[in-house]
mmCIF file of C-alpha atoms in Angstrom:
data_model
loop_
_atom_site.group_PDB
_atom_site.id
_atom_site.type_symbol
_atom_site.label_atom_id
_atom_site.label_comp_id
_atom_site.label_asym_id
_atom_site.label_seq_id
_atom_site.Cartn_x
_atom_site.Cartn_y
_atom_site.Cartn_z
ATOM 1 C CA MET A 221 29.360 160.490 30.166
ATOM 2 C CA LYS A 222 27.869 163.388 32.124
ATOM 3 C CA ALA A 223 29.824 166.488 33.057
ATOM 4 C CA ILE A 224 30.866 166.368 36.711
ATOM 5 C CA PRO A 225 29.095 169.001 38.844
ATOM 6 C CA LEU A 226 30.501 170.761 41.868
ATOM 7 C CA TYR A 227 30.390 168.277 44.735
ATOM 8 C CA THR A 228 31.309 169.350 48.246
ATOM 9 C CA ALA A 229 31.265 167.754 51.667
ATOM 10 C CA GLY A 230 27.911 169.450 52.211
ATOM 11 C CA HIS A 231 26.528 167.733 49.130
ATOM 12 C CA TRP A 232 27.844 164.396 50.344
ATOM 13 C CA LEU A 233 26.193 164.867 53.723
ATOM 14 C CA ALA A 234 22.844 165.749 52.131
ATOM 15 C CA ASP A 235 23.039 162.636 49.949
ATOM 16 C CA PHE A 236 23.993 160.519 52.946
ATOM 17 C CA GLN A 237 20.976 161.761 54.905
ATOM 18 C CA ALA A 238 18.599 161.173 51.990
ATOM 19 C CA LEU A 239 19.927 157.675 51.353
ATOM 20 C CA ALA A 240 19.833 156.726 55.030
ATOM 21 C CA ALA A 241 16.241 157.983 55.283
ATOM 22 C CA GLU A 242 15.258 156.060 52.141
ATOM 23 C CA HIS A 243 16.621 152.770 53.444
ATOM 24 C CA CYS A 244 15.313 153.279 56.977
ATOM 25 C CA GLN A 245 11.823 153.705 55.560
ATOM 26 C CA SER A 246 12.071 150.686 53.256
ATOM 27 C CA GLY A 247 13.933 148.505 55.771
ATOM 28 C CA THR A 248 16.806 147.946 53.338
ATOM 29 C CA LEU A 249 19.810 149.360 55.166
ATOM 30 C CA PRO A 250 22.710 147.672 53.327
ATOM 31 C CA PHE A 251 24.765 147.001 56.464
ATOM 32 C CA THR A 252 22.061 144.682 57.846
ATOM 33 C CA ARG A 253 22.590 142.264 54.966
ATOM 34 C CA ASN A 254 23.930 138.828 55.945
ATOM 35 C CA PRO A 255 26.319 137.866 54.506
ATOM 36 C CA PRO A 256 27.629 141.344 53.661
ATOM 37 C CA LEU A 257 28.521 142.117 50.092
ATOM 38 C CA PRO A 258 32.267 141.769 49.519
ATOM 39 C CA GLU A 259 34.060 145.079 49.970
ATOM 40 C CA ASN A 260 33.815 147.616 47.147
ATOM 41 C CA THR A 261 36.536 147.295 44.500
ATOM 42 C CA ASP A 262 37.813 149.487 41.682
ATOM 43 C CA ILE A 263 38.089 146.733 39.066
ATOM 44 C CA ILE A 264 40.819 148.570 37.135
ATOM 45 C CA ARG A 265 43.180 149.320 40.017
ATOM 46 C CA HIS A 266 42.103 146.401 42.226
ATOM 47 C CA TRP A 267 41.726 148.357 45.452
ATOM 48 C CA PRO A 268 38.748 149.422 47.586
ATOM 49 C CA LEU A 269 37.734 152.850 48.826
ATOM 50 C CA ARG A 270 37.677 152.778 52.607
ATOM 51 C CA ASP A 271 36.556 156.303 53.383
ATOM 52 C CA ALA A 272 33.319 158.269 53.133
ATOM 53 C CA ASN A 273 33.037 156.951 49.587
ATOM 54 C CA ALA A 274 32.593 153.383 50.862
ATOM 55 C CA ILE A 275 29.373 154.439 52.587
ATOM 56 C CA THR A 276 28.089 156.123 49.427
ATOM 57 C CA LEU A 277 28.865 153.078 47.285
ATOM 58 C CA GLU A 278 26.988 150.685 49.593
ATOM 59 C CA PHE A 279 23.946 152.943 49.875
ATOM 60 C CA GLN A 280 23.793 153.625 46.137
ATOM 61 C CA ALA A 281 24.145 149.937 45.249
ATOM 62 C CA ALA A 282 21.209 149.147 47.522
ATOM 63 C CA SER A 283 19.134 151.926 45.929
ATOM 64 C CA LEU A 284 19.913 150.658 42.421
ATOM 65 C CA GLY A 285 19.218 147.022 43.278
ATOM 66 C CA ILE A 286 22.811 146.010 42.534
ATOM 67 C CA ASP A 287 24.417 143.167 44.460
ATOM 68 C CA ARG A 288 28.077 143.657 43.534
ATOM 69 C CA LEU A 289 30.203 146.556 44.747
ATOM 70 C CA ALA A 290 32.501 146.179 41.732
ATOM 71 C CA TRP A 291 32.869 149.634 40.197
ATOM 72 C CA ILE A 292 34.809 151.627 37.597
ATOM 73 C CA PHE A 293 35.568 155.322 37.099
ATOM 74 C CA GLY A 294 33.465 156.956 34.393
ATOM 75 C CA ALA A 295 36.512 157.954 32.338
ATOM 76 C CA ASP A 296 37.776 154.353 32.323
ATOM 77 C CA ALA A 297 34.325 153.062 31.377
ATOM 78 C CA GLU A 298 34.080 155.503 28.481
ATOM 79 C CA PHE A 299 37.528 154.537 27.197
ATOM 80 C CA LEU A 300 36.545 150.861 27.311
ATOM 81 C CA GLY A 301 33.332 151.534 25.404
ATOM 82 C CA LEU A 302 30.994 150.492 28.214
ATOM 83 C CA GLU A 303 27.437 151.662 27.599
ATOM 84 C CA LEU A 304 24.377 152.108 29.781
ATOM 85 C CA PRO A 305 21.187 150.352 28.631
ATOM 86 C CA HIS A 306 18.768 152.751 26.948
ATOM 87 C CA HIS A 307 15.763 151.439 28.869
ATOM 88 C CA THR A 308 17.173 151.772 32.392
ATOM 89 C CA ALA A 309 18.237 154.694 34.546
ATOM 90 C CA GLY A 310 21.983 154.711 34.944
ATOM 91 C CA ASP A 311 22.930 157.509 37.291
ATOM 92 C CA PRO A 312 26.544 157.313 38.399
ATOM 93 C CA VAL A 313 27.892 157.500 41.926
ATOM 94 C CA LEU A 314 29.631 160.744 42.828
ATOM 95 C CA ILE A 315 32.706 159.987 44.909
ATOM 96 C CA PHE A 316 35.402 162.187 46.313
ATOM 97 C CA ALA A 317 38.766 162.050 44.584
ATOM 98 C CA ARG A 318 42.002 163.978 44.792
ATOM 99 C CA ILE A 319 42.552 165.439 41.360
ATOM 100 C CA GLN A 320 46.101 166.568 40.586
ATOM 101 C CA ASN A 321 47.027 169.807 38.789
ATOM 102 C CA ARG A 322 43.746 171.454 39.731
ATOM 103 C CA GLU A 323 43.740 175.111 40.779
ATOM 104 C CA GLY A 324 42.447 175.663 44.291
ATOM 105 C CA SER A 325 41.479 172.684 46.445
ATOM 106 C CA PRO A 326 42.416 169.319 44.903
ATOM 107 C CA LEU A 327 39.443 167.720 46.679
ATOM 108 C CA ASP A 328 36.779 167.215 44.072
ATOM 109 C CA ALA A 329 34.579 164.451 42.754
ATOM 110 C CA GLN A 330 34.605 161.923 39.974
ATOM 111 C CA TYR A 331 31.888 159.724 38.568
ATOM 112 C CA ALA A 332 31.941 156.002 39.182
ATOM 113 C CA TYR A 333 29.610 153.296 37.884
ATOM 114 C CA PHE A 334 28.940 149.783 39.064
ATOM 115 C CA ILE A 335 29.919 147.310 36.370
ATOM 116 C CA ASP A 336 26.416 145.844 36.543
ATOM 117 C CA GLN A 337 24.896 149.138 35.418
ATOM 118 C CA PHE A 338 26.295 148.619 31.916
ATOM 119 C CA SER A 339 24.656 146.662 29.127
ATOM 120 C CA GLU A 340 25.638 143.024 28.773
ATOM 121 C CA ALA A 341 26.584 143.593 25.135
ATOM 122 C CA SER A 342 29.093 146.347 25.983
ATOM 123 C CA VAL A 343 30.610 144.286 28.814
ATOM 124 C CA ASN A 344 31.042 141.406 26.359
ATOM 125 C CA ARG A 345 32.744 143.756 23.891
ATOM 126 C CA MET A 346 35.103 144.821 26.653
ATOM 127 C CA ALA A 347 35.906 141.185 27.382
ATOM 128 C CA ALA A 348 36.630 140.553 23.701
ATOM 129 C CA ALA A 349 38.903 143.607 23.578
ATOM 130 C CA SER A 350 41.098 142.099 26.294
ATOM 131 C CA HIS A 351 42.315 139.489 23.781
ATOM 132 C CA LYS A 352 43.553 141.976 21.196
ATOM 133 C CA GLU A 353 47.302 142.296 20.898
ATOM 134 C CA ALA A 354 49.046 145.364 22.244
ATOM 135 C CA ALA A 355 51.143 147.383 19.813
ATOM 136 C CA LYS A 356 54.821 146.707 20.576
ATOM 137 C CA ASN A 357 56.324 148.522 17.630
ATOM 138 C CA ARG A 358 57.386 152.074 18.353
ATOM 139 C CA GLU A 359 56.368 152.992 14.840
ATOM 140 C CA ALA A 360 52.796 151.804 15.438
ATOM 141 C CA ASP A 361 50.147 154.373 14.619
ATOM 142 C CA ASP A 362 47.897 156.012 17.202
ATOM 143 C CA THR A 363 45.039 153.607 16.522
ATOM 144 C CA ALA A 364 47.202 150.598 17.306
ATOM 145 C CA VAL A 365 48.503 152.196 20.487
ATOM 146 C CA ILE A 366 44.988 153.022 21.672
ATOM 147 C CA THR A 367 43.825 149.504 20.843
ATOM 148 C CA GLY A 368 46.707 148.070 22.864
ATOM 149 C CA ARG A 369 45.972 150.338 25.803
ATOM 150 C CA ARG A 370 42.292 149.407 25.695
ATOM 151 C CA SER A 371 43.207 145.712 25.614
ATOM 152 C CA LEU A 372 45.407 146.024 28.702
ATOM 153 C CA LEU A 373 42.754 147.998 30.598
ATOM 154 C CA ALA A 374 40.063 145.477 29.660
ATOM 155 C CA ALA A 375 42.266 142.627 30.906
ATOM 156 C CA GLN A 376 42.731 144.447 34.219
ATOM 157 C CA ALA A 377 38.974 144.914 34.520
ATOM 158 C CA LEU A 378 38.295 141.230 33.898
ATOM 159 C CA LEU A 379 40.908 140.263 36.474
ATOM 160 C CA GLY A 380 39.324 142.654 38.983
ATOM 161 C CA LEU A 381 35.895 141.133 38.376
ATOM 162 C CA GLN A 382 37.267 137.611 38.695
ATOM 163 C CA ASN A 383 38.804 138.490 42.028
ATOM 164 C CA TYR A 384 35.635 140.186 43.273
ATOM 165 C CA ASP A 385 33.467 137.206 42.363
ATOM 166 C CA SER A 386 35.836 134.493 43.602
ATOM 167 C CA GLY A 387 37.638 136.207 46.456
ATOM 168 C CA MET A 388 40.655 134.013 45.797
ATOM 169 C CA PHE A 389 43.202 136.833 45.739
ATOM 170 C CA ASP A 390 41.869 138.286 49.003
ATOM 171 C CA LEU A 391 42.140 135.143 51.121
ATOM 172 C CA GLU A 392 45.573 135.849 52.593
ATOM 173 C CA GLN A 393 44.713 139.450 53.473
ATOM 174 C CA GLN A 394 41.402 138.371 55.009
ATOM 175 C CA GLN A 395 43.142 135.746 57.134
ATOM 176 C CA ASN A 396 45.707 138.288 58.322
ATOM 177 C CA SER A 397 42.927 140.714 59.219
ATOM 178 C CA GLU A 398 41.036 138.022 61.095
ATOM 179 C CA ASN A 399 44.135 137.092 63.104
ATOM 180 C CA GLN A 400 44.726 140.737 64.017
ATOM 181 C CA ILE A 401 41.100 141.282 65.069
ATOM 182 C CA ARG A 402 41.093 138.133 67.214
ATOM 183 C CA GLU A 403 44.327 139.203 68.915
ATOM 184 C CA ASN A 404 43.022 142.703 69.586
ATOM 185 C CA THR A 405 39.718 141.442 71.031
ATOM 186 C CA GLN A 406 41.086 138.692 73.267
ATOM 187 C CA GLU A 407 40.366 139.620 76.883
ATOM 188 C CA GLY A 408 43.243 139.841 79.308
ATOM 189 C CA THR A 409 45.851 140.978 76.786
ATOM 190 C CA ALA A 410 47.598 144.321 76.392
ATOM 191 C CA LYS A 411 46.132 144.672 72.905
ATOM 192 C CA PHE A 412 42.610 144.134 74.256
ATOM 193 C CA THR A 413 43.159 146.822 76.895
ATOM 194 C CA LYS A 414 44.304 149.218 74.200
ATOM 195 C CA ALA A 415 41.356 148.391 71.947
ATOM 196 C CA LYS A 416 38.863 148.700 74.801
ATOM 197 C CA LYS A 417 40.267 152.110 75.705
ATOM 198 C CA GLU A 418 39.799 153.284 72.110
ATOM 199 C CA TYR A 419 36.264 151.848 71.986
ATOM 200 C CA THR A 420 35.386 153.643 75.238
ATOM 201 C CA ARG A 421 36.760 156.920 73.870
ATOM 202 C CA LEU A 422 34.624 156.615 70.746
ATOM 203 C CA THR A 423 31.375 155.606 72.470
ATOM 204 C CA LYS A 424 31.493 157.185 75.944
ATOM 205 C CA ASP A 425 28.852 159.821 75.138
ATOM 206 C CA PHE A 426 26.621 157.540 73.063
ATOM 207 C CA SER A 427 22.978 156.856 73.753
ATOM 208 C CA SER A 428 21.798 153.241 73.772
ATOM 209 C CA ALA A 429 20.615 153.647 70.147
ATOM 210 C CA GLU A 430 24.015 154.969 69.085
ATOM 211 C CA LYS A 431 25.848 152.143 70.822
ATOM 212 C CA GLU A 432 23.626 149.539 69.192
ATOM 213 C CA LEU A 433 24.164 151.091 65.768
ATOM 214 C CA PHE A 434 27.925 151.386 66.294
ATOM 215 C CA THR A 435 28.129 147.710 67.303
ATOM 216 C CA ALA A 436 26.140 146.617 64.249
ATOM 217 C CA LEU A 437 28.311 148.665 61.894
ATOM 218 C CA GLU A 438 31.438 147.369 63.609
ATOM 219 C CA GLN A 439 30.357 143.742 63.182
ATOM 220 C CA TYR A 440 29.357 144.303 59.560
ATOM 221 C CA ALA A 441 32.669 145.982 58.698
ATOM 222 C CA ALA A 442 34.596 143.160 60.403
ATOM 223 C CA ALA A 443 32.682 140.559 58.365
ATOM 224 C CA GLN A 444 33.579 142.436 55.174
ATOM 225 C CA GLU A 445 37.205 142.782 56.233
ATOM 226 C CA THR A 446 37.689 139.111 57.060
ATOM 227 C CA GLY A 447 35.092 137.361 54.897
ATOM 228 C CA ARG A 448 33.394 135.830 57.950
ATOM 229 C CA PRO A 449 31.345 137.023 60.988
ATOM 230 C CA VAL A 450 34.379 137.237 63.236
ATOM 231 C CA MET A 451 32.834 139.763 65.658
ATOM 232 C CA GLY A 452 29.204 138.585 65.617
ATOM 233 C CA THR A 453 26.122 138.904 63.427
ATOM 234 C CA GLY A 454 24.132 141.542 65.293
ATOM 235 C CA PHE A 455 23.994 143.544 62.085
ATOM 236 C CA SER A 456 21.404 141.104 60.731
ATOM 237 C CA ALA A 457 19.911 139.516 63.855
ATOM 238 C CA HIS A 458 18.584 142.851 65.119
ATOM 239 C CA LYS A 459 17.705 144.408 61.768
ATOM 240 C CA GLU A 460 14.477 146.102 62.879
ATOM 241 C CA ARG A 461 16.008 147.615 66.026
ATOM 242 C CA ILE A 462 19.064 148.814 64.095
ATOM 243 C CA THR A 463 16.829 150.427 61.485
ATOM 244 C CA ARG A 464 14.862 152.227 64.202
ATOM 245 C CA SER A 465 18.082 153.402 65.842
ATOM 246 C CA CYS A 466 19.375 154.781 62.550
ATOM 247 C CA GLN A 467 16.084 156.521 61.866
ATOM 248 C CA ALA A 468 16.078 158.111 65.314
ATOM 249 C CA LEU A 469 19.530 159.581 64.654
ATOM 250 C CA LEU A 470 18.715 161.027 61.217
ATOM 251 C CA PRO A 471 18.005 164.569 62.528
ATOM 252 C CA ARG A 472 21.589 164.649 63.892
ATOM 253 C CA VAL A 473 23.055 163.755 60.511
ATOM 254 C CA LYS A 474 26.624 164.925 61.208
ATOM 255 C CA SER A 475 26.786 162.735 64.302
ATOM 256 C CA LEU A 476 25.283 159.836 62.347
ATOM 257 C CA ALA A 477 27.836 160.217 59.551
ATOM 258 C CA SER A 478 30.683 160.338 62.068
ATOM 259 C CA LEU A 479 29.331 157.210 63.766
ATOM 260 C CA PHE A 480 29.370 155.360 60.440
ATOM 261 C CA GLY A 481 32.899 156.476 59.733
ATOM 262 C CA ASN A 482 34.304 155.803 63.189
ATOM 263 C CA ALA A 483 32.850 152.282 63.310
ATOM 264 C CA ARG A 484 34.548 151.387 60.020
ATOM 265 C CA LEU A 485 37.788 153.055 61.009
ATOM 266 C CA PHE A 486 37.824 151.276 64.371
ATOM 267 C CA VAL A 487 37.616 147.912 62.609
ATOM 268 C CA ARG A 488 40.373 148.921 60.188
ATOM 269 C CA ARG A 489 42.559 149.660 63.203
ATOM 270 C CA LEU A 490 41.679 146.370 64.875
ATOM 271 C CA ALA A 491 42.700 144.603 61.667
ATOM 272 C CA SER A 492 45.951 146.502 61.214
ATOM 273 C CA PRO A 493 49.384 144.962 61.889
ATOM 274 C CA GLY A 494 50.489 145.400 65.488
ATOM 275 C CA GLY A 495 47.043 146.518 66.608
ATOM 276 C CA ASN A 496 47.752 150.091 65.572
ATOM 277 C CA LEU A 497 44.809 152.008 67.023
ATOM 278 C CA GLU A 498 46.239 155.498 66.722
ATOM 279 C CA ARG A 499 45.532 157.790 63.791
ATOM 280 C CA THR A 500 48.820 157.075 62.067
ATOM 281 C CA ILE A 501 49.586 155.860 58.563
ATOM 282 C CA THR A 502 51.285 152.511 58.215
ATOM 283 C CA PRO A 503 52.512 151.075 54.888
ATOM 284 C CA PHE A 504 49.533 148.695 54.948
ATOM 285 C CA MET A 505 46.924 151.344 55.717
ATOM 286 C CA GLY A 506 48.596 153.951 53.532
ATOM 287 C CA ARG A 507 47.973 152.314 50.177
ATOM 288 C CA PRO A 508 45.572 154.148 47.845
ATOM 289 C CA GLY A 509 42.013 154.277 49.075
ATOM 290 C CA ALA A 510 42.792 152.742 52.444
ATOM 291 C CA ILE A 511 42.658 155.752 54.771
ATOM 292 C CA TRP A 512 39.395 157.001 56.204
ATOM 293 C CA LYS A 513 38.730 160.672 55.423
ATOM 294 C CA MET A 514 35.632 162.453 56.636
ATOM 295 C CA PRO A 515 34.741 165.816 55.088
ATOM 296 C CA PRO A 516 35.981 168.773 57.166
ATOM 297 C CA GLU A 517 33.661 169.814 59.981
ATOM 298 C CA THR A 518 33.339 173.314 58.515
ATOM 299 C CA ALA A 519 32.303 171.910 55.154
ATOM 300 C CA LEU A 520 29.632 169.743 56.724
ATOM 301 C CA SER A 521 27.782 172.818 57.911
ATOM 302 C CA LYS A 522 27.332 174.166 54.376
ATOM 303 C CA PRO A 523 24.047 173.585 52.538
ATOM 304 C CA GLY A 524 24.010 170.496 50.375
ATOM 305 C CA LEU A 525 22.496 169.761 47.011
ATOM 306 C CA LYS A 526 20.543 166.554 46.713
ATOM 307 C CA THR A 527 21.684 164.565 43.696
ATOM 308 C CA THR A 528 19.239 162.341 41.871
ATOM 309 C CA ILE A 529 19.293 158.688 42.880
ATOM 310 C CA ALA A 530 18.131 156.427 40.096
ATOM 311 C CA GLN A 531 15.701 153.665 40.933
ATOM 312 C CA ALA A 532 16.857 151.011 38.472
ATOM 313 C CA PRO A 533 15.295 147.549 38.416
ATOM 314 C CA VAL A 534 17.165 144.680 40.023
ATOM 315 C CA GLN A 535 19.510 143.128 37.514
ATOM 316 C CA GLY A 536 20.398 139.469 37.186
ATOM 317 C CA ASN A 537 23.838 139.777 38.733
ATOM 318 C CA ARG A 538 26.000 136.884 39.733
ATOM 319 C CA LYS A 539 25.675 135.949 43.374
ATOM 320 C CA ALA A 540 28.223 137.570 45.681
ATOM 321 C CA ARG A 541 30.614 135.145 47.272
ATOM 322 C CA GLU A 542 29.794 133.763 50.692
ATOM 323 C CA PRO A 543 32.088 134.635 53.604
#
């Protein structure tokens, strides 16, 4: 795997702008896809990233022609023996991560790969490794211990992929989210008043293009959260207008990035227990990867470094599940 370069909030913002411009020009903005791809998932730990990284993952998948947001950290992929095909570009996704025991700021980056970037042969080898027995004897040598660890990790990866493709394990959470969103958007209730107040606060200074884009992103995020178009399908019905709105906002990239983030965060709040619309951490929202974090405002003003985005051919991936 490649060595990880310095990656700051400024770099992320430069990549975001380049990716948004690329997809505006080609008319392939990922959040106009209907149905949306199921939410991104770390197939080893079985949780999604719901912060700035979620935006990067969706944009990069669209650029690579990948139709599953099932991903794995580079270190895990290397341990499992996953290999990139020699004949295709296989650039990883740089995502923010909090790395422990690091001098200075713990905010850094790690590489992640979509499972569909790897060769079919190496994925099959990983699947076979999941059936090998773990070493239970304390006297087992290092090779046996490593083999057992690899087997357990491979089994976790297969379970994560099964869940991503079937959606069976997410059904209860999706239903709970849908119930919360419906309660918070039902006119005449205290929860609706609270939600409307938060929506007004977020959009009060928006132009018509910004409001249209915010609404589309909101509806797309809600469809991902619940597995169905619970708040409408404007994200696909008005694809051309949404693309033009996004393109018009590209020169104000910090505002555009904040709009993306706030739309997703607003939906996460609508879907949270009790209609919690304040910026507080609940046990549900506080699990790993669940809290939205935008890069600091000061960091966004620093010059960014454009990272290379590979243009890999579309692979024959399994069809994402329908909402």
